[in-house]
CSV table of C-alpha atoms in Angstrom, one decimal:
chain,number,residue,atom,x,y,z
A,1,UNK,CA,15.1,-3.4,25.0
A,2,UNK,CA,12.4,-0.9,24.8
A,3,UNK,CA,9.0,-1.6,22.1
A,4,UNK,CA,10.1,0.1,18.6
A,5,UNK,CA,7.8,2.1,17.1
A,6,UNK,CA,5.3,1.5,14.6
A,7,UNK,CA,5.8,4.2,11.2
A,8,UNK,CA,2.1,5.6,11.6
A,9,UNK,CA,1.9,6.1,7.7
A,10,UNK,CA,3.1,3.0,6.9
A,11,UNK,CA,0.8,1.5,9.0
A,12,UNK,CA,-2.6,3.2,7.3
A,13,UNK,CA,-1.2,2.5,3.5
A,14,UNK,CA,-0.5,-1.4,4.2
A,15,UNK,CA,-1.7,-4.1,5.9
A,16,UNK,CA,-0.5,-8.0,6.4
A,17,UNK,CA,-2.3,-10.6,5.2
A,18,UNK,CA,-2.9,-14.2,6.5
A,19,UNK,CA,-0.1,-16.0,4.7
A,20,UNK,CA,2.3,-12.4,5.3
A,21,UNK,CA,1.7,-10.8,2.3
A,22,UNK,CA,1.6,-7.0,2.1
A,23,UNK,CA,-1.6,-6.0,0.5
A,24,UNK,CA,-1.8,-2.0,-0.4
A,25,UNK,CA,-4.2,1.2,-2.4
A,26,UNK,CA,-3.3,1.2,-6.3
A,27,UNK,CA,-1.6,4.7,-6.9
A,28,UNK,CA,-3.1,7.6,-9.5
A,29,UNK,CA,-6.5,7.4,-8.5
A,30,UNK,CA,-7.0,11.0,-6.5
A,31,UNK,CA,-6.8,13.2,-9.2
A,32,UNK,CA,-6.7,13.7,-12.6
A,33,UNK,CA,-9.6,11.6,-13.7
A,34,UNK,CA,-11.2,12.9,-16.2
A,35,UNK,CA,-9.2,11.9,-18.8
A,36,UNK,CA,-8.7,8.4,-17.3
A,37,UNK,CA,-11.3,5.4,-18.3
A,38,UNK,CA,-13.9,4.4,-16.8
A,39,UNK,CA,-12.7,0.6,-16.9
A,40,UNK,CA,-8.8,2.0,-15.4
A,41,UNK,CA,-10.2,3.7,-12.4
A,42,UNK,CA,-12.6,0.8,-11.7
A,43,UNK,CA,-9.4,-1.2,-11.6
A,44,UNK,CA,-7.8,0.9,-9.6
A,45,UNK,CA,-10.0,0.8,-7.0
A,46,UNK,CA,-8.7,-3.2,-6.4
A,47,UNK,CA,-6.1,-3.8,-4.0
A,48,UNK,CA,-2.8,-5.0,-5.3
A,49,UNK,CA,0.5,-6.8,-3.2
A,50,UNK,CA,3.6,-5.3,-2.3
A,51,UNK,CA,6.5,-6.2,-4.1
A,52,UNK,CA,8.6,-9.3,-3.2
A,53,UNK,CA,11.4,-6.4,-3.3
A,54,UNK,CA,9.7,-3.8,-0.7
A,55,UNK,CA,9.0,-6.5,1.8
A,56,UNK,CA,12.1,-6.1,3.7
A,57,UNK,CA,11.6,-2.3,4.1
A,58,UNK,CA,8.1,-2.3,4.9
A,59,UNK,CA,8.5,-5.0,7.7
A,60,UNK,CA,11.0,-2.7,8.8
A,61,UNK,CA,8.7,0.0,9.4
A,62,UNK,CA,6.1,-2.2,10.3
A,63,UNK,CA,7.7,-4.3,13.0
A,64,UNK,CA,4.9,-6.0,14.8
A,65,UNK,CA,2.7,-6.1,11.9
């Protein structure tokens, strides 16, 4: 069987964690941010955890990961 390959942008958006959890970059924070509080884009900036539901699609695209 040959190697499968990696999904490149998958690979820079998320990233495995020690106990296999996906961690990955809170969304609506490029643009736009004038009108958004201080105290929301501060949160933003925190990573967050894939869904339980996403999991099997991003191993998929992520197969040595």
């Amino acid at each position: 069987m040959p190697k499968i390959k990696t999904r490149r942008s998958a690979a820079k958006r998320f990233e495995v964690t020690g106990s296999g959890k996906v961690k990955r970059a809170k969304a609506f924070k490029s643009h736009i941010l004038e009108k958004k509080s201080p105290k929301r884009k501060r949160n933003l900036r925190k990573a967050a955890m894939a869904s339980k539901s996403d999991m099997k699609r991003i191993a998929k695209m992520l197969p040595y990961a």
